[in-house]
mmCIF file of C-alpha atoms in Angstrom:
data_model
loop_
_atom_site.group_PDB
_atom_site.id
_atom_site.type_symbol
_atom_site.label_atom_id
_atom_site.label_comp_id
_atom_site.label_asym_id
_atom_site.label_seq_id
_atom_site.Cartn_x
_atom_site.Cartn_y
_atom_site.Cartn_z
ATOM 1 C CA UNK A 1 0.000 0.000 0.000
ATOM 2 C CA UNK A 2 0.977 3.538 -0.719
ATOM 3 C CA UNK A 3 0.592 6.201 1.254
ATOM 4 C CA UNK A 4 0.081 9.817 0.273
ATOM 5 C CA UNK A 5 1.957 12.942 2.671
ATOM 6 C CA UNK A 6 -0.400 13.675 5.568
ATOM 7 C CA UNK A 7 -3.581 12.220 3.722
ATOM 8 C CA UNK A 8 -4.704 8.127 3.309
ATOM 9 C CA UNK A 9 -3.676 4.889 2.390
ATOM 10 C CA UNK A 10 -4.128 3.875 -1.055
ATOM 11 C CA UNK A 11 -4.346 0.063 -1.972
ATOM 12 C CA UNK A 12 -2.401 -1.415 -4.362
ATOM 13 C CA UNK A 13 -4.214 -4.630 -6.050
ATOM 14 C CA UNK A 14 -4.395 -6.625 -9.200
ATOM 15 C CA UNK A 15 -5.828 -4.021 -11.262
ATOM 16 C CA UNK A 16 -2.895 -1.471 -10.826
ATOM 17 C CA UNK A 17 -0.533 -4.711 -10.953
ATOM 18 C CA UNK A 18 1.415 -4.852 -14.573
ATOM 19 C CA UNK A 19 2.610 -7.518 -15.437
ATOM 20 C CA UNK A 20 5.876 -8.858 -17.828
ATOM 21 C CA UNK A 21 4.845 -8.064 -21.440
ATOM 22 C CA UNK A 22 2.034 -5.813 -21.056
ATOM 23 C CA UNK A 23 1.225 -2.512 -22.682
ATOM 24 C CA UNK A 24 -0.059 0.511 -21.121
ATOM 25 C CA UNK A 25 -2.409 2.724 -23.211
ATOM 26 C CA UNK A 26 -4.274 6.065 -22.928
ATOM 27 C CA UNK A 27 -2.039 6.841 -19.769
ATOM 28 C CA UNK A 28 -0.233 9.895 -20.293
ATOM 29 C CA UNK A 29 2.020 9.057 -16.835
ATOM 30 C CA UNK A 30 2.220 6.712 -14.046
ATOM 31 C CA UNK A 31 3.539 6.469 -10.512
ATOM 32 C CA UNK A 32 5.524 2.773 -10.382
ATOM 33 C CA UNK A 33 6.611 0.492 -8.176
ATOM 34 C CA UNK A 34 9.097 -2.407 -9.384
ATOM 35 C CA UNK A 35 8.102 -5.378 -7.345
ATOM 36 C CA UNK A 36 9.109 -9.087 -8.289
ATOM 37 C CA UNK A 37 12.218 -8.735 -10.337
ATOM 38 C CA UNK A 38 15.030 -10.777 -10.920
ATOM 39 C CA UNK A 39 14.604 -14.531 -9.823
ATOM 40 C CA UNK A 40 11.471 -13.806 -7.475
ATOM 41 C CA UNK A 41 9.941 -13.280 -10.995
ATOM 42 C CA UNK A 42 6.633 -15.605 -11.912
ATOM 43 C CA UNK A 43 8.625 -17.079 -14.609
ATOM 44 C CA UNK A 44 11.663 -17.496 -13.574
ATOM 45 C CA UNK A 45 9.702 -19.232 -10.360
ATOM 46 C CA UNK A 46 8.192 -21.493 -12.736
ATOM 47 C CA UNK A 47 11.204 -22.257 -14.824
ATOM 48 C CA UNK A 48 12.625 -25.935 -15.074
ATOM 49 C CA UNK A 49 15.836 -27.411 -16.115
ATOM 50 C CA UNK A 50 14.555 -27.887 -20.319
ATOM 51 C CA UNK A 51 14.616 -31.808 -20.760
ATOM 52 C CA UNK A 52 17.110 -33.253 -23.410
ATOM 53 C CA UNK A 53 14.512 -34.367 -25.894
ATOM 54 C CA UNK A 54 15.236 -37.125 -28.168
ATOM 55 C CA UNK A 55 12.719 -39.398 -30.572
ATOM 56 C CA UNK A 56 11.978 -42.715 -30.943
ATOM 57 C CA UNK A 57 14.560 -43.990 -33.275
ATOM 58 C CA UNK A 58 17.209 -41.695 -31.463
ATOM 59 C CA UNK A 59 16.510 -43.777 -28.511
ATOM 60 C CA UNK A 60 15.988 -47.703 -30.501
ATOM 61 C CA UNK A 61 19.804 -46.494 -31.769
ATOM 62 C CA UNK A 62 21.226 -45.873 -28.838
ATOM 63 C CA UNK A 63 20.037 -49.172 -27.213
ATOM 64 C CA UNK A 64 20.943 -50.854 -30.382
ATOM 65 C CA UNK A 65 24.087 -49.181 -30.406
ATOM 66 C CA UNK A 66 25.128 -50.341 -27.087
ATOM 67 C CA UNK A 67 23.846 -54.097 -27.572
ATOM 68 C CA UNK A 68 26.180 -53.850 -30.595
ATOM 69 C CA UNK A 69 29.172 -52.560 -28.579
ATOM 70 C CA UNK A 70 28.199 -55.340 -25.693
ATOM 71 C CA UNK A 71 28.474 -57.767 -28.710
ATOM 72 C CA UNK A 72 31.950 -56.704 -30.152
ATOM 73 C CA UNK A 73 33.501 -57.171 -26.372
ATOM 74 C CA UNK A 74 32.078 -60.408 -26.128
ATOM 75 C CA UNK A 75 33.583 -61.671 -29.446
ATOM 76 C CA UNK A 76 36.887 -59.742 -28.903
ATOM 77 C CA UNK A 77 37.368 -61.686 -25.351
ATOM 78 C CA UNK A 78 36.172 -64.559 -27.134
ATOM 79 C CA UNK A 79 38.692 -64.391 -29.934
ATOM 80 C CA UNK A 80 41.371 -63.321 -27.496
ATOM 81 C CA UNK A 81 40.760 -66.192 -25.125
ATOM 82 C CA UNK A 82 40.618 -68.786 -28.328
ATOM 83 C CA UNK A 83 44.189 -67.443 -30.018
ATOM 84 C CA UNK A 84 45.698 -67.968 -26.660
ATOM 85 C CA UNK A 85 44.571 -71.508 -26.688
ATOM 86 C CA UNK A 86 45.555 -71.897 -30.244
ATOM 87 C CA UNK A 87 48.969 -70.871 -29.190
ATOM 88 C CA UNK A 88 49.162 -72.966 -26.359
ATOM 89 C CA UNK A 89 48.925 -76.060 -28.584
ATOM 90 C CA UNK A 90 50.576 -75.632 -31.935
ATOM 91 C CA UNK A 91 53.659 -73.536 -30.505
ATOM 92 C CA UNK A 92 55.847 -76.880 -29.762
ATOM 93 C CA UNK A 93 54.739 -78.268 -33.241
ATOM 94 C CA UNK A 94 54.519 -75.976 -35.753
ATOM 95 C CA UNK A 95 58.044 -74.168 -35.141
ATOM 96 C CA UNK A 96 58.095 -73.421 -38.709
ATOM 97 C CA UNK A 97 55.626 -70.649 -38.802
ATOM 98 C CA UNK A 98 57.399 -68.891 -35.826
ATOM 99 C CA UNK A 99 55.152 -68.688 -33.287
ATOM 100 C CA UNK A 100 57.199 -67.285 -30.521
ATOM 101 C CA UNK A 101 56.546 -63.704 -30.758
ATOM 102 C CA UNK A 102 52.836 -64.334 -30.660
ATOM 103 C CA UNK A 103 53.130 -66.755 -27.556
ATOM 104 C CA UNK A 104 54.597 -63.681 -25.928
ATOM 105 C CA UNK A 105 51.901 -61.632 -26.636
ATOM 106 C CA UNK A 106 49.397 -60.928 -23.221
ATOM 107 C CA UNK A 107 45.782 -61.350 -23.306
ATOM 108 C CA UNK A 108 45.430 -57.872 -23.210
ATOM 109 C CA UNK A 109 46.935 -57.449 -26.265
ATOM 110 C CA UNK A 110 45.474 -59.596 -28.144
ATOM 111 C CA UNK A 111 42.177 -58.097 -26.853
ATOM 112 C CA UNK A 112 42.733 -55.020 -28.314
ATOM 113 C CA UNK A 113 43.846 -56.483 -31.708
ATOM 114 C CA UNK A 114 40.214 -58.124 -31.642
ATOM 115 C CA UNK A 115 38.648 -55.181 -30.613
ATOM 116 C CA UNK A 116 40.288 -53.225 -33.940
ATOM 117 C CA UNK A 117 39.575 -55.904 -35.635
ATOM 118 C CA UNK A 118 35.941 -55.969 -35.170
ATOM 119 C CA UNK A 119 35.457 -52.256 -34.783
ATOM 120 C CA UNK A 120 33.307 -52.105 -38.074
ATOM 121 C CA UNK A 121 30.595 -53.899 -35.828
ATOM 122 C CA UNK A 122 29.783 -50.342 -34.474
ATOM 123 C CA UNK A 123 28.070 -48.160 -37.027
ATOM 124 C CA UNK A 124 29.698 -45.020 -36.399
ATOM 125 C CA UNK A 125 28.564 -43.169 -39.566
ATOM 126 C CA UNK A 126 25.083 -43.912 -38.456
ATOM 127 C CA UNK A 127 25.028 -40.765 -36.340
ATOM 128 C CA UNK A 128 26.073 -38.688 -38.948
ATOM 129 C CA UNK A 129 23.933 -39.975 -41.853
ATOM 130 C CA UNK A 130 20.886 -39.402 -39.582
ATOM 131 C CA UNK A 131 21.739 -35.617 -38.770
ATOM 132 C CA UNK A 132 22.226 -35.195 -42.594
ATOM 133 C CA UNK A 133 18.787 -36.785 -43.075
ATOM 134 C CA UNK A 134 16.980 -34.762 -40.551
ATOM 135 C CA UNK A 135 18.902 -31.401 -41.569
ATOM 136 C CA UNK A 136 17.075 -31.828 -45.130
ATOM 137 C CA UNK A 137 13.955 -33.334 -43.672
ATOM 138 C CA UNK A 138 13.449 -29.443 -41.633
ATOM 139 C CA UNK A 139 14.147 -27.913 -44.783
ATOM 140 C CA UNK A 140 11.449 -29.481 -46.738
ATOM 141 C CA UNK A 141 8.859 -28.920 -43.692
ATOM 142 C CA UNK A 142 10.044 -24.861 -43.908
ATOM 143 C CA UNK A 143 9.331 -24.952 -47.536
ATOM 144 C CA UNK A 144 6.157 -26.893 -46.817
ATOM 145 C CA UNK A 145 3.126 -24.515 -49.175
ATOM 146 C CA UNK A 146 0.542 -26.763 -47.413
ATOM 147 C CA UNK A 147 2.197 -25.736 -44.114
ATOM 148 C CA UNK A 148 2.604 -21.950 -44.996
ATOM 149 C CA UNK A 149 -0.130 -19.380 -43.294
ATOM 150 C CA UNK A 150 -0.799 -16.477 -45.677
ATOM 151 C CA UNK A 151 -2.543 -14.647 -43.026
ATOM 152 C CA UNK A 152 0.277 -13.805 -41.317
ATOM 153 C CA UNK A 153 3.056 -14.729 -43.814
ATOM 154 C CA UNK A 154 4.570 -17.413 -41.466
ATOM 155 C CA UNK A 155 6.143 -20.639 -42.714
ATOM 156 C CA UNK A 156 6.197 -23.573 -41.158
ATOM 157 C CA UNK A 157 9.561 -23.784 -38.968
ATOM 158 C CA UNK A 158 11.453 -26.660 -37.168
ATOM 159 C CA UNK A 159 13.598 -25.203 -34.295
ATOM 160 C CA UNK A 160 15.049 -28.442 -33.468
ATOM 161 C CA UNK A 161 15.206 -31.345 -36.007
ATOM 162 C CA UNK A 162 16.189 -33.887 -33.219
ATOM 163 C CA UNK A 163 11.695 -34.623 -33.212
ATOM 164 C CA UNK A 164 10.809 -34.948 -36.924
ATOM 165 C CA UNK A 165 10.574 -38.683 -36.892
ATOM 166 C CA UNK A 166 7.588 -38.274 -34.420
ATOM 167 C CA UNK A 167 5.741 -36.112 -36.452
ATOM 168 C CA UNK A 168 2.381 -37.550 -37.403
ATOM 169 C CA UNK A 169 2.861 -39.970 -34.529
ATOM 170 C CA UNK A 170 -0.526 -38.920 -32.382
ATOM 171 C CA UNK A 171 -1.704 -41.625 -29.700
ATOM 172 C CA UNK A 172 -3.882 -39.011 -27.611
ATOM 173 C CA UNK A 173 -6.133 -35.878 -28.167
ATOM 174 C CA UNK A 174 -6.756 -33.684 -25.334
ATOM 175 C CA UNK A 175 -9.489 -30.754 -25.950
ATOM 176 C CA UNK A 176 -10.790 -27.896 -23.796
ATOM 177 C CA UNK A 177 -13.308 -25.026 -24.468
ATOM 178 C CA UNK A 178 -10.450 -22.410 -24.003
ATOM 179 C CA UNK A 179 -9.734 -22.171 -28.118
ATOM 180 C CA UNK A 180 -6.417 -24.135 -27.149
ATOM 181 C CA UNK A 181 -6.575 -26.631 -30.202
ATOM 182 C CA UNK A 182 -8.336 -23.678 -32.607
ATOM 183 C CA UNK A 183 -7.549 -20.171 -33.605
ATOM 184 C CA UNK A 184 -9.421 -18.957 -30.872
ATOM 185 C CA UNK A 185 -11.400 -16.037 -32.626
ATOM 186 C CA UNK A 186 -14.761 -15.624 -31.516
ATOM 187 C CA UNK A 187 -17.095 -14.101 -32.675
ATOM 188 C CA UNK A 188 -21.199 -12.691 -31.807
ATOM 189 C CA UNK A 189 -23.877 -15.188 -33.666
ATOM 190 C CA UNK A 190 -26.823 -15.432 -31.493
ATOM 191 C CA UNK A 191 -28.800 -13.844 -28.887
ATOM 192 C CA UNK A 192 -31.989 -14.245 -26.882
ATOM 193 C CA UNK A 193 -33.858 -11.035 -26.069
ATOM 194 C CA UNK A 194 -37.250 -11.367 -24.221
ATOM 195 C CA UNK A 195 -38.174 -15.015 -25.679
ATOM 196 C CA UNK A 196 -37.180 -14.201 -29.481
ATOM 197 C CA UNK A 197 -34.123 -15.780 -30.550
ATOM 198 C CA UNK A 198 -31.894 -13.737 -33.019
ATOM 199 C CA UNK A 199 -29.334 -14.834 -35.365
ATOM 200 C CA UNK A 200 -26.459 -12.130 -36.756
ATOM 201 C CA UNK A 201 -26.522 -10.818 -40.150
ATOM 202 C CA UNK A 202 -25.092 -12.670 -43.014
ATOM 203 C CA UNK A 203 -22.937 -12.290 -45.056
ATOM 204 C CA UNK A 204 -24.625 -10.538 -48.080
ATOM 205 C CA UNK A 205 -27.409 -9.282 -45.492
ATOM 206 C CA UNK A 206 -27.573 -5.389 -43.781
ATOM 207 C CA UNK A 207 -27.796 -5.231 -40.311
ATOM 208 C CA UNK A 208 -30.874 -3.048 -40.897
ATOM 209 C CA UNK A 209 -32.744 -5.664 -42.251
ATOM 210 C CA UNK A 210 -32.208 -7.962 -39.202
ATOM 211 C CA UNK A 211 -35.252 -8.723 -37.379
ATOM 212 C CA UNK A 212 -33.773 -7.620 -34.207
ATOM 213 C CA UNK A 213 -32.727 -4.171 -35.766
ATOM 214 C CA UNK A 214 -36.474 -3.954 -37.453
ATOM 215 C CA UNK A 215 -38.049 -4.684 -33.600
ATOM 216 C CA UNK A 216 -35.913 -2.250 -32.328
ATOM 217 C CA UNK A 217 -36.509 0.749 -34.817
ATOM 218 C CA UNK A 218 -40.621 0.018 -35.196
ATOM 219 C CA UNK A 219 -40.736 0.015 -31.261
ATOM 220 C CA UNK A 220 -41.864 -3.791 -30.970
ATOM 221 C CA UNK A 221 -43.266 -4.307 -27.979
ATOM 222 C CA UNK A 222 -39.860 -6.398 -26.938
ATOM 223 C CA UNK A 223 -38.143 -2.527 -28.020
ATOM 224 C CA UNK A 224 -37.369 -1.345 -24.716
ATOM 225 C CA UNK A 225 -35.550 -4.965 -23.693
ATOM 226 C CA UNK A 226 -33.430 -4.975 -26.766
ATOM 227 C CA UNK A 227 -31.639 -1.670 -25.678
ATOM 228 C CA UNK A 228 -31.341 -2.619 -22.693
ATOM 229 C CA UNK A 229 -29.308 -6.001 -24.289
ATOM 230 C CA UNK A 230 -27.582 -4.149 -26.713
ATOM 231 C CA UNK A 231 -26.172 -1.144 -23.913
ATOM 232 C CA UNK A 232 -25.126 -4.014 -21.538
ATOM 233 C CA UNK A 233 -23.038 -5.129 -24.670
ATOM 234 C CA UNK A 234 -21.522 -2.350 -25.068
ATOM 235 C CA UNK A 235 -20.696 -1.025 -21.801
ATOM 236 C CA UNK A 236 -20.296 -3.654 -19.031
ATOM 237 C CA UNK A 237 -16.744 -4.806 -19.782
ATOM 238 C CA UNK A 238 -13.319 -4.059 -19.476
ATOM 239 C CA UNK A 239 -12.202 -2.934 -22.937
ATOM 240 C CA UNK A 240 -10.175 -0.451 -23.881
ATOM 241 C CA UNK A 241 -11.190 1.521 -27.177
ATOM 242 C CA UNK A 242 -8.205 2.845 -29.506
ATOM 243 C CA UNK A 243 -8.774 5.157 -32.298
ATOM 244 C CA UNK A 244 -6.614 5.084 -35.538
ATOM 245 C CA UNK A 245 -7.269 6.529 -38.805
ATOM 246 C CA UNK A 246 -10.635 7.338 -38.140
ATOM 247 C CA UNK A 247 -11.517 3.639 -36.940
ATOM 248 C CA UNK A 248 -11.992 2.045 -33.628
ATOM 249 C CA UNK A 249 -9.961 -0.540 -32.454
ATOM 250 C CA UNK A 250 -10.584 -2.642 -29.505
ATOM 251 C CA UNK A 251 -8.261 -4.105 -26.702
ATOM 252 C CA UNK A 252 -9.627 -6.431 -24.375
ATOM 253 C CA UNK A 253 -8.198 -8.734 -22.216
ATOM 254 C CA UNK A 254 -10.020 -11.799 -23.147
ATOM 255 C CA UNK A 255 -11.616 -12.859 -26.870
ATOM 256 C CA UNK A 256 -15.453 -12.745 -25.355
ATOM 257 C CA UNK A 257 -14.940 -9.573 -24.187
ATOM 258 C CA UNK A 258 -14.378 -8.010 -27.940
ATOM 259 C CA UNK A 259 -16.761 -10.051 -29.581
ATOM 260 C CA UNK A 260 -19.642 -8.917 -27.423
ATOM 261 C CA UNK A 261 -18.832 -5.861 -28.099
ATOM 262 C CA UNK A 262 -18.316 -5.650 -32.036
ATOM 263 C CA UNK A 263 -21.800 -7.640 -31.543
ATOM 264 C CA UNK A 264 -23.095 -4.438 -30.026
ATOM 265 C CA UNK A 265 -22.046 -2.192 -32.577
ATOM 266 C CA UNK A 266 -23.164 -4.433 -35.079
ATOM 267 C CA UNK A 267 -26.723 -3.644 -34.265
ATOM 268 C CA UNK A 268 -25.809 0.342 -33.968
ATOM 269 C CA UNK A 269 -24.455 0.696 -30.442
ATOM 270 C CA UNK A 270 -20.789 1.754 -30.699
ATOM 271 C CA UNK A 271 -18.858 1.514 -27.384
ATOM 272 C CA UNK A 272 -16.512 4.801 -28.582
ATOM 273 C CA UNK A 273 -14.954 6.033 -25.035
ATOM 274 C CA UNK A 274 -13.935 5.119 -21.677
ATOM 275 C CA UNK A 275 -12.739 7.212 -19.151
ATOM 276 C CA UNK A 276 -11.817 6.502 -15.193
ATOM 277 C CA UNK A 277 -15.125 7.393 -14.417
ATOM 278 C CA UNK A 278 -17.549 6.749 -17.670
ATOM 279 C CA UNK A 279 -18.087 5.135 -20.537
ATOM 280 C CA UNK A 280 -19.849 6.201 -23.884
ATOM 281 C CA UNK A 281 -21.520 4.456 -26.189
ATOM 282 C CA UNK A 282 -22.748 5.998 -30.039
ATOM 283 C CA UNK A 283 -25.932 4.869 -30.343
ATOM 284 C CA UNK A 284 -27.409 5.796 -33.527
ATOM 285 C CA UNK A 285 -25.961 9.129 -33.651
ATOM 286 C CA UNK A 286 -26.719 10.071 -30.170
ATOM 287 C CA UNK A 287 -23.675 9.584 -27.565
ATOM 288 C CA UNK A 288 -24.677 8.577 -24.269
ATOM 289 C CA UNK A 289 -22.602 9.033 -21.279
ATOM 290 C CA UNK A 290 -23.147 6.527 -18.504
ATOM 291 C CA UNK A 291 -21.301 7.397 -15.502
ATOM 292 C CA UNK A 292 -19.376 4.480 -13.783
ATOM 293 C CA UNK A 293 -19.960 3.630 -10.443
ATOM 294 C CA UNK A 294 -18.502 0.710 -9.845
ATOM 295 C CA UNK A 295 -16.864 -2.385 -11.651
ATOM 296 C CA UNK A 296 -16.825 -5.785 -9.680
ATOM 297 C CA UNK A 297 -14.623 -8.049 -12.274
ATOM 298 C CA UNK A 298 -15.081 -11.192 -13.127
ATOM 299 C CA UNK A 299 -13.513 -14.098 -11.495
ATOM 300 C CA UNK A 300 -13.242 -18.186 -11.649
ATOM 301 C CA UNK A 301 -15.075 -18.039 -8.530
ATOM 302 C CA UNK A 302 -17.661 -15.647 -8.735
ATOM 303 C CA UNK A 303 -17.786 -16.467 -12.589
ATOM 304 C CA UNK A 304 -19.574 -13.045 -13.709
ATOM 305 C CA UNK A 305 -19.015 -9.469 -13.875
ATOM 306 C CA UNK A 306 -20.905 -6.606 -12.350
ATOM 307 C CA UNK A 307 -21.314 -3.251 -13.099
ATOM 308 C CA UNK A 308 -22.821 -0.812 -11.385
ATOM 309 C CA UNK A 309 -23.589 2.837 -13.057
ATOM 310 C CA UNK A 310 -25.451 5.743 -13.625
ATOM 311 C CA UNK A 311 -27.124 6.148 -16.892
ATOM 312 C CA UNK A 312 -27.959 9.317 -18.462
ATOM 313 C CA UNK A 313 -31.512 9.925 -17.647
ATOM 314 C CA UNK A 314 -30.192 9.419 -13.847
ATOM 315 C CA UNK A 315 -31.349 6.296 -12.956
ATOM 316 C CA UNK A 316 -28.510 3.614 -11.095
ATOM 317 C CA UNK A 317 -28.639 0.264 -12.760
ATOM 318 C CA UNK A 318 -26.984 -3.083 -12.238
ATOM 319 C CA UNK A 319 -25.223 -4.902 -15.212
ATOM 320 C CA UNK A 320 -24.461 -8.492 -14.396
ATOM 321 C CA UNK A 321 -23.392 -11.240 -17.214
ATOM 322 C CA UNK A 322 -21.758 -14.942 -16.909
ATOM 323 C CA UNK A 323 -22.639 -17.775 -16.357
ATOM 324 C CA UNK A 324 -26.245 -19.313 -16.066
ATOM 325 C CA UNK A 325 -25.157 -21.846 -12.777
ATOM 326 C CA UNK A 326 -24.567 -18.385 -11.109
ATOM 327 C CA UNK A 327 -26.978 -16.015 -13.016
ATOM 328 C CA UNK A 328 -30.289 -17.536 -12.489
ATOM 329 C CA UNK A 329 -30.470 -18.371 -8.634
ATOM 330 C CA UNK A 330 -29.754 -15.319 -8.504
ATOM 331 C CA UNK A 331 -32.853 -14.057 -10.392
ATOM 332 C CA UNK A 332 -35.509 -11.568 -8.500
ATOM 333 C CA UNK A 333 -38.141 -14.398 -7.057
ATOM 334 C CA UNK A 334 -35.800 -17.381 -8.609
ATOM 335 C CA UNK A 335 -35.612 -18.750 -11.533
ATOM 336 C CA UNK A 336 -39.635 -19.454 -11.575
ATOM 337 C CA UNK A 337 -40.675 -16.177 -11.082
ATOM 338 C CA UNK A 338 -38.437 -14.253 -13.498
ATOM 339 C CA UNK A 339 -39.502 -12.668 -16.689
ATOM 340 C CA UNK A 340 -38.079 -14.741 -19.981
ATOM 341 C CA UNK A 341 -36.280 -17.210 -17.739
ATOM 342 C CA UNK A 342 -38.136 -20.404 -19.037
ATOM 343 C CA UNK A 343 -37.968 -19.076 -22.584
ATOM 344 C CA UNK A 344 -34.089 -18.301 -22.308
ATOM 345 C CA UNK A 345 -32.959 -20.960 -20.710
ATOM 346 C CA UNK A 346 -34.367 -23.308 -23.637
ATOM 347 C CA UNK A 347 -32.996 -21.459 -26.393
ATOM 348 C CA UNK A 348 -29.105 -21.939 -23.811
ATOM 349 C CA UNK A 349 -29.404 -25.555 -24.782
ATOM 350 C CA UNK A 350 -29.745 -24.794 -28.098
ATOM 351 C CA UNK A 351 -26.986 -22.633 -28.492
ATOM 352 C CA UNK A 352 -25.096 -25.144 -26.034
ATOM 353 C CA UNK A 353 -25.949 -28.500 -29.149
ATOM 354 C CA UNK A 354 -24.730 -25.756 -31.879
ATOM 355 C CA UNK A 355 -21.360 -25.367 -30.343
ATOM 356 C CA UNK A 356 -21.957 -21.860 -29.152
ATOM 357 C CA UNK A 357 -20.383 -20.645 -25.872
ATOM 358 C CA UNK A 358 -23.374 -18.762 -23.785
ATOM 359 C CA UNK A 359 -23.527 -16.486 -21.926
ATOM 360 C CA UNK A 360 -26.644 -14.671 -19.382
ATOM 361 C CA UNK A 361 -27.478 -11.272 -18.868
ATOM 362 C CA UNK A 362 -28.864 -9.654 -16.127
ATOM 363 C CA UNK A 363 -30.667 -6.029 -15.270
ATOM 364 C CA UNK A 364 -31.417 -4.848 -11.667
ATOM 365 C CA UNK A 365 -32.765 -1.090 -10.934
ATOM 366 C CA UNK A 366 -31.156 0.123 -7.648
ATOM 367 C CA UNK A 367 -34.165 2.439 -6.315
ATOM 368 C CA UNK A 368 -32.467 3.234 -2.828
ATOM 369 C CA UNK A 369 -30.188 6.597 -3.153
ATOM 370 C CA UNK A 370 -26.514 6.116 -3.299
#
């Protein structure tokens, strides 16, 4: 905590912390305090010894390798121990082919002359010839076309051709929801607003010819719930809006974030500002203000985000989204009692068979004065 000359304390949490490899934007200065550096770091915390990784046939080789070598010293002492017993009996007899200087010979030497001998047992060039092989074998999988992503003009690259021979060689898939096997873009493709489900423009269609935008603009009697949707969209999360060359960009911290949001705008409500203490949305032409009061983020544990603010006309209202588990037993008068509940939660299990990722919504007017 920090602590201000002759005034109060002021906190220091997770939302002032920055951590290795962000970015701060929109901040013209900041007060800093280095905390964590050096080996009391997160990563280098984590960091392991890296393992010496070798493939399958690196490791076959080296045990064949080494029953080889076991081999060629069992034939070598074999050899040795039969040329001394050869000796032994033809030295008295055949005196012609002057044996003497072999007799004299020790074991040991005759060992070694074995050993030479032999020593083509042992593949050495094997190594070699394998290196070669894999050296080439990266090059081809860099200059790969089927391998090549155009999006981002990146080749395929192999940073370490010791693993090529296990390429291909798949025994296990394990899959999440996080977008860990996938590109993990997501995008805004359906909604349910007061019982109606709602699908997003396609791709030859104007968002002004979208049910949803047609409801909305001829004041259907679902109107009033469909700006409430659309300004929850665009206003309760933690985005950061960047503008460059006339367009906005968006920074958000997680993938659903942004995609809710470019949902909003989709349908006309622009999230276009965000300040310490507001945000503003463009909708239609109109800017609207709504003055932040405060942000409760989300969390694995309470697994949705609040936030609490002050809209334009004065009134305090209660944003809350995540997930249904924690949404609906929270609903005013339970799940039974609450307006569109039944309806919504049908059309969650049909987003949930499609392969969507849902998420709930939730309004609350806060009558008492703050």
């Amino acid at each position: 905590m920090l602590k201000e000359a002759n005034t109060k304390m002021i906190p220091l949490g997770l939302e002032q912390m920055l951590l290795r490899g962000s970015m701060q934007r929109n901040t013209a200065w900041v007060h800093a305090v280095v905390v964590y550096t050096g080996h009391e770091t997160k990563l280098m915390k984590n960091s392991t010894k890296a393992p010496l990784k070798r493939s399958s046939i690196d490791k076959q080789t080296n045990t064949q390798i080494l029953m080889l070598f076991m081999i060629l010293l069992v034939l070598s002492v074999i050899s040795a121990g039969f040329n001394e017993l050869w000796l032994s009996r033809r030295a008295g007899t055949d005196w012609y082919i002057s044996l003497h200087g072999a007799q004299n010979a020790k074991f040991g030497y005759n060992f070694l002359t074995f050993l030479i001998l032999y020593n083509n047992l042992i593949p050495i060039s094997l190594q070699v010839t394998a290196e070669i092989v894999r050296f080439f074998q990266a090059k081809f999988i860099s200059m790969d076309s089927e391998m090549y992503h155009a999006a981002t003009d990146t080749p395929a690259q192999a940073r370490t051709s010791n693993l090529n021979e296990e390429l291909g060689m798949v025994k296990y898939i394990f899959s999440d929801k996080t977008g860990t096997l996938t590109a993990n873009v997501m995008e805004f493709h359906k909604c349910s607003i007061a019982e109606i489900m709602y699908n997003r423009p396609g791709p030859n269609e104007s968002f002004e010819d979208t049910p949803l935008y047609q409801n909305l603009k001829r004041q259907h009697p679902s109107a009033a719930v469909i700006r409430e949707f659309l300004t929850m969209l665009a206003i309760c999360h933690t985005v950061i809006p960047e503008r460059q060359d006339g367009k906005i960009n968006y920074h958000a911290a997680s993938p659903d974030e942004r995609a809710l949001v470019l949902g909003a705008a989709m349908y006309g409500y622009v999230f276009s500002a965000r300040t310490p203490g507001a945000v503003a949305v463009d909708a239609g032409g109109t800017t609207l203000t709504y003055q932040v009061l405060n942000v409760i983020e989300f969390t694995s544990a309470r697994k949705r985000m609040s936030l609490l603010v002050r809209t334009p006309t004065g009134e305090i209202k209660l944003y809350c989204k995540g997930a249904d588990s924690v949404i609906y037993p929270r609903l005013a008068g339970g799940p039974e009692h609450a307006k569109y509940a039944e309806a919504t939660l049908a059309h969650l299990e049909a987003f949930a068979c499609d392969g969507l990722r849902t998420l709930v919504n939730g309004l609350t007017r806060i009558t008492k004065r703050l």
